[in-house]
């Protein structure tokens, strides 16, 4: 269960370089569960660009971390705040990413 998604508390929006994207993060009160959601608002076209993960609000430092898409079970290694995303409306219009691990010395 992803406790971060069980309430409307603890939410921060991330910047994007693409106006067709919405990016936000949610976390549990104890920071044990952290989720990043990126949505393609364009129902027709593939959209690509960079999203800024609000690391400070997630109580994380810079560096690499692993995110797992809860819809596809695919894992990605992201680095620092800005990460590239491509979303296709007919295949994958949204990422719901749980932050799973960070490099040593970085707080999850």
Coordinates of C-alpha atoms in Angstrom, one line a residue:
X1 CA 0.0 0.0 0.0
X2 CA 1.2 3.5 -0.8
X3 CA 0.2 5.5 2.3
X4 CA 1.3 8.8 0.5
X5 CA -1.7 8.4 -1.7
X6 CA -4.2 7.8 1.1
X7 CA -4.6 11.5 2.1
X8 CA -4.7 14.9 0.5
X9 CA -1.9 16.1 2.8
X10 CA 1.8 16.4 1.9
X11 CA 1.8 17.4 -1.7
X12 CA 4.2 19.6 -3.7
X13 CA 4.1 20.5 -7.4
X14 CA 7.2 20.3 -9.5
X15 CA 8.1 22.6 -12.4
X16 CA 8.1 21.3 -16.0
X17 CA 9.5 22.6 -19.2
X18 CA 6.3 21.4 -21.1
X19 CA 3.0 23.0 -20.4
X20 CA 1.2 19.7 -21.3
X21 CA 2.7 18.1 -18.1
X22 CA 1.6 18.3 -14.6
X23 CA 4.1 16.9 -12.0
X24 CA 3.6 16.5 -8.3
X25 CA 5.0 14.6 -5.4
X26 CA 3.2 13.1 -2.4
X27 CA 4.7 11.6 0.7
X28 CA 3.6 10.0 4.0
X29 CA 4.0 11.9 7.2
X30 CA 7.0 9.9 8.2
X31 CA 8.6 10.0 4.7
X32 CA 8.6 6.2 4.4
X33 CA 6.5 6.3 1.3
X34 CA 7.2 8.9 -1.5
X35 CA 5.4 9.0 -4.9
X36 CA 5.9 11.2 -7.9
X37 CA 3.1 11.6 -10.5
X38 CA 3.6 13.0 -14.0
X39 CA 0.5 13.4 -16.2
X40 CA 0.3 14.2 -19.9
X41 CA -2.7 16.6 -20.3
X42 CA -2.7 16.3 -24.1
X43 CA -5.1 13.5 -25.0
X44 CA -3.8 13.1 -28.6
X45 CA -0.1 13.8 -28.8
X46 CA 3.0 12.3 -27.3
X47 CA 4.6 14.8 -25.0
X48 CA 8.2 14.9 -23.8
X49 CA 10.2 17.1 -21.6
X50 CA 11.8 17.7 -18.2
X51 CA 10.1 17.6 -14.8
X52 CA 11.6 19.0 -11.6
X53 CA 11.1 16.7 -8.6
X54 CA 10.7 18.7 -5.4
X55 CA 13.5 16.9 -3.6
X56 CA 13.6 19.4 -0.7
X57 CA 10.0 18.8 0.1
X58 CA 10.5 15.0 -0.2
X59 CA 13.4 15.3 2.4
X60 CA 15.9 14.1 -0.2
X61 CA 19.3 15.3 -1.2
X62 CA 20.8 15.4 -4.7
X63 CA 22.1 12.3 -6.4
X64 CA 20.7 9.2 -8.0
X65 CA 17.5 7.4 -6.9
X66 CA 15.4 4.6 -8.2
X67 CA 11.7 5.1 -9.1
X68 CA 9.3 2.2 -9.9
X69 CA 6.2 2.9 -12.0
X70 CA 3.3 1.5 -10.1
X71 CA 1.3 0.9 -13.3
X72 CA 4.0 -0.9 -15.4
X73 CA 6.4 -2.1 -12.7
X74 CA 9.3 -0.6 -14.7
X75 CA 12.1 0.9 -12.8
X76 CA 14.1 4.0 -13.7
X77 CA 17.2 5.6 -12.2
X78 CA 16.8 9.3 -11.9
X79 CA 19.4 11.9 -10.9
X80 CA 18.9 15.1 -9.0
X81 CA 15.9 17.3 -9.5
X82 CA 15.4 17.5 -13.3
X83 CA 14.5 14.3 -15.2
X84 CA 13.3 13.5 -18.7
X85 CA 9.8 12.0 -19.3
X86 CA 8.0 11.0 -22.4
X87 CA 4.3 10.1 -22.2
X88 CA 2.1 8.7 -25.0
X89 CA -1.6 9.2 -24.5
X90 CA -2.7 5.8 -26.0
X91 CA 0.0 3.8 -24.3
X92 CA 1.2 5.5 -21.1
X93 CA -0.4 8.9 -20.4
X94 CA 0.8 9.0 -16.8
X95 CA 3.6 7.9 -14.5
X96 CA 2.9 7.0 -10.9
X97 CA 6.4 6.5 -9.6
X98 CA 7.3 5.3 -6.1
X99 CA 10.7 6.3 -4.9
X100 CA 12.4 3.1 -3.9
X101 CA 16.0 3.8 -3.1
X102 CA 18.7 6.4 -3.2
X103 CA 22.5 6.1 -3.4
X104 CA 24.3 5.8 -0.1
X105 CA 24.5 9.0 1.8
X106 CA 21.2 10.3 0.4
X107 CA 18.1 10.3 2.4
X108 CA 14.9 8.7 1.2

